[in-house]
Structures are given as structure tokens and as C-alpha cells.
Coordinates of C-alpha atoms in Angstrom, one line a residue:
X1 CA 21.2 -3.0 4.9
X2 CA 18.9 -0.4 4.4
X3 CA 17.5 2.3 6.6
X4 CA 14.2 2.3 8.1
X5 CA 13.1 5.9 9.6
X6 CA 10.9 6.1 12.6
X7 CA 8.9 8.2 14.8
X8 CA 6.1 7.6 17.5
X9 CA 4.7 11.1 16.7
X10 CA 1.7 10.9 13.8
X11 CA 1.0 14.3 12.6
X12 CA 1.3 16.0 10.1
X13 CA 4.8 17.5 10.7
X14 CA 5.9 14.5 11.3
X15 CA 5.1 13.0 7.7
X16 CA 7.2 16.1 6.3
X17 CA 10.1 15.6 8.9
X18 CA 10.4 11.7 8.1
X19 CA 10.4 12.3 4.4
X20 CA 13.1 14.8 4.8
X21 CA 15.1 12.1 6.4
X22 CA 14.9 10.3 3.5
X23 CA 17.3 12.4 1.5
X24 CA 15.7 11.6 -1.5
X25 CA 13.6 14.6 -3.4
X26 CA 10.5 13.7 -5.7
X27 CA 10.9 15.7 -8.6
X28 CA 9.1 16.9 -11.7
X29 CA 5.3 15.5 -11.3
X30 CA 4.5 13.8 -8.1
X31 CA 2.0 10.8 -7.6
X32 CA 0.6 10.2 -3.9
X33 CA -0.5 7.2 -3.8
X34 CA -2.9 6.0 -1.0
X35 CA -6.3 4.6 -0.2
X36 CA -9.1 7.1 -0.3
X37 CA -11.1 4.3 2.1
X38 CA -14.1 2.7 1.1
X39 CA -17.1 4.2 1.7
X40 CA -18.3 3.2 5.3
X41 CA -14.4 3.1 6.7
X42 CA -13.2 5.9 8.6
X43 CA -9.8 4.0 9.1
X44 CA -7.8 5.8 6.1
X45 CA -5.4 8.1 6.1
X46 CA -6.7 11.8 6.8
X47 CA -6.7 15.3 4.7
X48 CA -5.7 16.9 7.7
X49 CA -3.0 14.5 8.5
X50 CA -1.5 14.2 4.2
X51 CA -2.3 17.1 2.9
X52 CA 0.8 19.2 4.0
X53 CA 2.8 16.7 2.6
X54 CA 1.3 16.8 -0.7
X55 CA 1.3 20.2 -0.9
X56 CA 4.9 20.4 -0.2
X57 CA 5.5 17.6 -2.9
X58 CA 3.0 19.7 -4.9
X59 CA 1.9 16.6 -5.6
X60 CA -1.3 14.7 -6.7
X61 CA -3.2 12.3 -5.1
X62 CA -4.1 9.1 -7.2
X63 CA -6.0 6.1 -6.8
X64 CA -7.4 3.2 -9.6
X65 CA -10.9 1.7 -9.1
X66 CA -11.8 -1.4 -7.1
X67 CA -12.4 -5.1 -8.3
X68 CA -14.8 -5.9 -6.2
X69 CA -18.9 -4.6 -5.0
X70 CA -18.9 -1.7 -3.3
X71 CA -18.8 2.5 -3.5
X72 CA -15.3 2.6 -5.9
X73 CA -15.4 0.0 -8.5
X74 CA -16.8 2.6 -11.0
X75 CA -15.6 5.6 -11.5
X76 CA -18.8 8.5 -10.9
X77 CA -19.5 6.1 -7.3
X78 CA -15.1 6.2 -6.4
X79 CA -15.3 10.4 -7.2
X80 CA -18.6 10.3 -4.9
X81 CA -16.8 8.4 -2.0
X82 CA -13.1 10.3 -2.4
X83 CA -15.3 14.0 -2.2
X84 CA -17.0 12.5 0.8
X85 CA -13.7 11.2 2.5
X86 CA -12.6 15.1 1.8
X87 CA -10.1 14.6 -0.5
X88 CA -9.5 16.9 -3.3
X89 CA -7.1 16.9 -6.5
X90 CA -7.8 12.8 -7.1
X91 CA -6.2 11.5 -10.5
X92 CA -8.1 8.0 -10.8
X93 CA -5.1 6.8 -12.6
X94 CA -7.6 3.8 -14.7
X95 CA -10.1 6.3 -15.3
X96 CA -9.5 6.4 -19.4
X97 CA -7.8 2.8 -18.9
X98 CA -4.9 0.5 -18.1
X99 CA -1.4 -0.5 -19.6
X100 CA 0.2 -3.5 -19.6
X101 CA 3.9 -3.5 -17.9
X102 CA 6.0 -6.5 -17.8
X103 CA 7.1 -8.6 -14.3
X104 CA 10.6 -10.2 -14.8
X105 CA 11.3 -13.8 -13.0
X106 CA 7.2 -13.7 -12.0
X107 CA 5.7 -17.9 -11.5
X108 CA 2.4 -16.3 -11.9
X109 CA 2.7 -13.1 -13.4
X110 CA 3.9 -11.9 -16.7
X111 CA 2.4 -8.5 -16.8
X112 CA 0.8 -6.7 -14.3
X113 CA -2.2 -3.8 -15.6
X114 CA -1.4 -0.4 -14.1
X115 CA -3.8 2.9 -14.7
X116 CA -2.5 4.4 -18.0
X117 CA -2.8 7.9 -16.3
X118 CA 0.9 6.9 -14.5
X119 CA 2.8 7.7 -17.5
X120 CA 1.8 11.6 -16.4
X121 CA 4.2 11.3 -13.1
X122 CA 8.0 11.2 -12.9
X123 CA 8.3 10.4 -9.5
X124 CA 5.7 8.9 -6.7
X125 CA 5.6 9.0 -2.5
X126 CA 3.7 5.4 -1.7
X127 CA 1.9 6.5 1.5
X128 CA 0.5 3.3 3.2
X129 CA -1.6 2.8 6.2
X130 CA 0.0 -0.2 7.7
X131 CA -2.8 -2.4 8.9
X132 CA -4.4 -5.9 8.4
X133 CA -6.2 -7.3 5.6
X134 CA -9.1 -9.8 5.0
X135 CA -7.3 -11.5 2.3
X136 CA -3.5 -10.6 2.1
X137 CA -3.2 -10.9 5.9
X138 CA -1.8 -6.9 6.7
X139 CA -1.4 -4.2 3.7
X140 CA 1.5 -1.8 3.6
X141 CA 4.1 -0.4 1.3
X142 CA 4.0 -3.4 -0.7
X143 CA 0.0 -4.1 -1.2
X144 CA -0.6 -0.4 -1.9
X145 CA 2.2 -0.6 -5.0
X146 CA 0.2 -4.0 -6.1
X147 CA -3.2 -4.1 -5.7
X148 CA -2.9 -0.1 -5.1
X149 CA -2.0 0.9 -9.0
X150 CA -3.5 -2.1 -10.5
X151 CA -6.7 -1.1 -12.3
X152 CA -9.8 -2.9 -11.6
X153 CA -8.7 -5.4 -14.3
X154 CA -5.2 -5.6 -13.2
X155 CA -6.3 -6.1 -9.4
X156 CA -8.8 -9.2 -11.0
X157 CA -5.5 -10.7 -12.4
X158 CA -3.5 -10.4 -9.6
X159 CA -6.6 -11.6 -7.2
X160 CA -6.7 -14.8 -10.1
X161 CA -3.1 -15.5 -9.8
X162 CA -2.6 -14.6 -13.3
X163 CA -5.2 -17.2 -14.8
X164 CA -8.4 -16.7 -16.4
X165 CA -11.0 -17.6 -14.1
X166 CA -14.5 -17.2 -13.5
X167 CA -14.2 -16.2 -9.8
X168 CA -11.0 -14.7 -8.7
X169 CA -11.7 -15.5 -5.4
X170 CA -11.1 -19.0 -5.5
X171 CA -7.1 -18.7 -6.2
X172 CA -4.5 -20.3 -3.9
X173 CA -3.4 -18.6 -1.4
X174 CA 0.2 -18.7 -1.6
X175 CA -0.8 -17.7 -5.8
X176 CA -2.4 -14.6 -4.8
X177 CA 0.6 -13.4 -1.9
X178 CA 3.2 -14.3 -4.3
X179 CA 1.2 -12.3 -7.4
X180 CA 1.0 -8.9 -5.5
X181 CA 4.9 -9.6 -4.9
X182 CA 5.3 -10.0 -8.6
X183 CA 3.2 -6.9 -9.4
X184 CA 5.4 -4.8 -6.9
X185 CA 8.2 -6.4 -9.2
X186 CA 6.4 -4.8 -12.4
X187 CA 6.1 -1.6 -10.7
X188 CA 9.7 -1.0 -9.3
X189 CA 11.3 -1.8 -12.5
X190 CA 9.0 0.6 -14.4
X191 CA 8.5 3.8 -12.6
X192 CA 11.9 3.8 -10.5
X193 CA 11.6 6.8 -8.5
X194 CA 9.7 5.9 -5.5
X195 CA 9.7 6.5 -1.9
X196 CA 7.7 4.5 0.8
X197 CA 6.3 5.6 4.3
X198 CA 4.3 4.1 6.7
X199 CA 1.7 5.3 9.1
X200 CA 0.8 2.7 11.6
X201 CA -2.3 4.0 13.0
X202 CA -6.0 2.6 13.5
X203 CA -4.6 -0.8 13.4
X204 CA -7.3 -3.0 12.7
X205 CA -7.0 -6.4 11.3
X206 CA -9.4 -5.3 8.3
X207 CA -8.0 -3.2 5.3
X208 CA -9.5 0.4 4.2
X209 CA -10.6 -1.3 1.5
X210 CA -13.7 -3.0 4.0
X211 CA -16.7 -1.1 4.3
X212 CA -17.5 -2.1 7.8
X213 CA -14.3 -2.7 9.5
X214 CA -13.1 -4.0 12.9
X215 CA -12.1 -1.5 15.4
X216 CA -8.2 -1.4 15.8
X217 CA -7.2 -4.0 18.4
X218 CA -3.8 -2.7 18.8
X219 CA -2.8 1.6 20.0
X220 CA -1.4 3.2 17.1
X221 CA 2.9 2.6 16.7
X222 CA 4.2 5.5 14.4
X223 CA 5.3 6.6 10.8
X224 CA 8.5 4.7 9.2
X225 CA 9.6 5.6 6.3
X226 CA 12.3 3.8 3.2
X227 CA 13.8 3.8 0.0
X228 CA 13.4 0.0 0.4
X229 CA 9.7 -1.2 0.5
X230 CA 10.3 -4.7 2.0
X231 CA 12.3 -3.4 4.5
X232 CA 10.0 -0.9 5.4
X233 CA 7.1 -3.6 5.8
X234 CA 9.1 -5.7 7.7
X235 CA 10.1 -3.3 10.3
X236 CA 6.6 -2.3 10.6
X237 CA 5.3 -6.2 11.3
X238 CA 8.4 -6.5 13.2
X239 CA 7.1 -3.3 15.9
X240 CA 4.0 -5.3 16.1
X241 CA 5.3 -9.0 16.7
X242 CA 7.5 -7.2 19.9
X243 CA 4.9 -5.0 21.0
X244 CA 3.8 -5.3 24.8
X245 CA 0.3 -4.9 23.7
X246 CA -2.0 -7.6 23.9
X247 CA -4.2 -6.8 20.9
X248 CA -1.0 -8.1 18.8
X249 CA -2.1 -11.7 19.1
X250 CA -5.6 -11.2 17.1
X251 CA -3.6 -9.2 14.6
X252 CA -0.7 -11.5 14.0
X253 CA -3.3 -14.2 13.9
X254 CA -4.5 -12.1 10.8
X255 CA -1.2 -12.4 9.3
X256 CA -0.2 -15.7 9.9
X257 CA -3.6 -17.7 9.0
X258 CA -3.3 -15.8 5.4
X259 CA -0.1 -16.4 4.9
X260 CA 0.5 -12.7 4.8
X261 CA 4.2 -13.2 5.3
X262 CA 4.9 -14.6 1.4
X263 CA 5.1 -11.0 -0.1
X264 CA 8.1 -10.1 2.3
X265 CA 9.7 -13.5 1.4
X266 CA 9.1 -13.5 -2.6
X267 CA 9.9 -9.8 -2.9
X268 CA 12.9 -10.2 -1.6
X269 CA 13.2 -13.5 -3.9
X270 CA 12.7 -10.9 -6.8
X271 CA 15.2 -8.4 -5.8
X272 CA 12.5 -5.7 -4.9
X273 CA 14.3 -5.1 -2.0
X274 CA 15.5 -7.0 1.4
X275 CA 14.2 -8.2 4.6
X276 CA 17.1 -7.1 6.5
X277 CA 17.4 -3.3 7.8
X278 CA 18.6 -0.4 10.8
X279 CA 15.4 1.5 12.2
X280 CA 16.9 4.6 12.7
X281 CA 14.6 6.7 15.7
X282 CA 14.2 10.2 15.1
X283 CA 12.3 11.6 17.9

């Protein structure tokens, strides 16, 4: 069973205290992966909250280029949007390309396409905002590793369920859940030394990915933080589902109408990590 770190406290000391929990040092080059935010959303995760983190990782922030219309699917409009979201040191990791990396025991999936650039890290912190999502039904730990380090290509193929369509919007739902799952399974196997955390803030039901989001619906919970990437996004739905507040119900709604639940089941199904866990409080 695998330990799920917690704290009510969102700062920026906070983020260094749960990592130390972890026990687990990022060596040699770090990756930070997180969502910049589109351009528009003010729901992403903070400079002021991240960056002592990073610096402490002396780490490097990196993002890959969006699939879809908006201020990040090319590269001079992403640079634009991360400088006006005031991040600095940004490694678009698809910004000379993408590799191919294999998924094992996939149904959809047998590669997943990954910025090139992450041959260039040895190790990589997978700093989430835990919220909802239009499409995937919440984003954590587990869409950020997906969607997150696919390139623009790769996020098409795991959007089309692995087939070539026309409009990768039109995939089966249960397809597209179990295809980020089986890029997480790509990416674990691949680049092993990863840690996951949390932060469960501005909990809106739409992703930072949207330019015009909803306003949270629920208060903001905490920071968890894993080795163990299901675990840690179940624990964080899990603090939602038995929360006393009332905005719950139009964000579990999110969830359950897309079927948002899948990832945690087929992860698991692919040995990514497990459902079961002891959230450990460390206030």
C-alpha cells in the first residue's frame, strides 16, 4: 500500500516540506513538469507558489505544445503565453520534435510520442493541479504524465485512441480514458525516476488547458504528494467525494458523466501503480 502525503497548507514551503517527505531525491537534471495555463486561465499553478521548489531541485520547467486552437499549439504563441503567465527557464520539450516510446499490454496504444527534448533529464517532479476537465472528467498526476509530455502529435494520438482519424474528437470515450492510461504506461517504464504531487487548489471543473474557465465550485483541499501516481489521484478524488462541501456535486458530476474514473482503473490494470493507499497528514 503506498503512501499518500498531505497537508491543508498551500504555499510554497509547503511544496518543499511534502517533497522532503517523500524521501526520494531527484538527481542529476531535473524536469518540472506542469501546465503553464492557457492563455485566458488564471487557474494554474503560480511562480510564486513553484518556483522555490524548482529552484531547490535546480530544476527546469517543461511543457510540449497543445493539439488543439488556442495561444500554445505553436511554439513562438506557447513562449508568448508561458512569459506572460511569468514563468521563466521553460524547456518546450517538442520544440525540435517528438520520439516514439513503446506502451506494453496497451488495447489502444502501442507507442505514445513524447517531446524528444526528455532524453536531456534524468529525473522529473510531475507537479499537477488537481482539477476537472472538459474531456477527461478531472486532470491530475496521471493526465499531466499523458497528455502533459505528449507532443502536439502525440496528444492527437492519444485524443484518437491510437487510430488515424480525421477528427480526433470523435473517439470513444472509454478509448480516449483508457489511451492517456496507456501513455502513463509508456512514460513510467521509460523515464523511471519520477515523483508526483498534487496541489488541489482553484478547483474548477474545467482544466488549465481552457481559456475561459469556470470558477472553482469547490474551496481549495491541499498538496498530496506519492511515489505512486494512481494512488496519489485517487486520494485526491477520494478528499473530494467525502468533502462537506456542496460544490462537490457539480464537480463529481464532471467526473462521472466523462467517465473520468477509467484512468485510475486501467492504470492500475497496467501495473502503473494501485488504487489502494495510507494518507499520511503532516500538518
Amino acid at each position: 500500500m503506498e503512501k499518500v502525503y498531505f497537508t491543508k497548507e498551500i504555499s510554497s514551503e509547503s511544496l518543499i516540506k511534502i517533497y522532503e517527505k517523500l524521501d526520494c531525491k531527484l538527481e542529476g537534471k531535473v524536469a518540472v513538469k506542469i501546465s503553464t495555463g492557457e492563455a485566458g486561465n488564471n487557474h494554474y499553478l503560480k511562480p510564486s507558489l513553484i518556483n522555490d521548489l524548482v529552484k531547490k531541485l535546480n530544476g527546469t520547467i517543461v511543457e510540449c505544445n497543445t493539439a488543439y486552437e488556442g495561444k500554445r499549439n505553436t511554439t513562438k504563441d506557447h513562449l508568448q503565453t508561458i512569459k506572460e503567465h511569468g514563468f521563466t527557464n521553460v524547456d518546450l520539450l517538442d520544440i525540435d520534435g517528438d520520439k516514439a516510446i513503446p506502451v506494453v499490454g496497451g488495447r489502444h496504444l502501442k507507442e505514445n510520442y513524447v517531446g524528444k527534448n526528455i532524453d536531456n533529464y534524468d529525473s522529473m517532479l510531475m507537479l499537477s493541479h488537481f482539477k476537472g476537465h472538459p474531456m477527461g472528467g478531472f486532470g491530475g498526476a496521471l493526465k499531466n504524465m499523458s497528455i502533459g509530455l505528449a507532443s502536439s502529435r502525440g496528444k492527437a494520438w492519444i485524443h484518437s485512441g491510437g487510430v488515424e482519424r480525421d477528427n480526433i474528437w470523435i473517439t470513444p470515450q472509454v478509448d480516449f480514458i483508457e489511451s492517456m492510461a496507456e501513455a502513463d504506461k509508456a512514460v513510467v517504464d521509460y523515464f523511471k525516476n519520477i515523483v508526483y504531487i498534487n496541489v488541489v487548489n482553484n478547483i474548477s471543473v474545467d482544466c488549465d488547458c481552457v481559456a475561459n474557465p469556470e470558477s472553482p465550485c469547490m474551496q481549495d483541499i491541499g498538496i498530496l504528494a506519492s511515489l505512486d501516481p494512481v494512488a496519489l489521484d485517487q486520494a485526491c478524488l477520494d478528499l473530494i467525494y467525502n468533502s462537506n462541501d456542496l460544490g462537490k456535486e457539480h464537480f463529481i458530476e464532471r467526473v462521472e458523466s466523462r467517465k473520468g474514473k477509467i484512468i485510475l482503473d486501467h492504470a492500475e490494470e497496467l501495473g502503473i501503480g494501485s488504487k489502494k493507499y495510507q494518507l499520511i497528514n503532516i500538518d
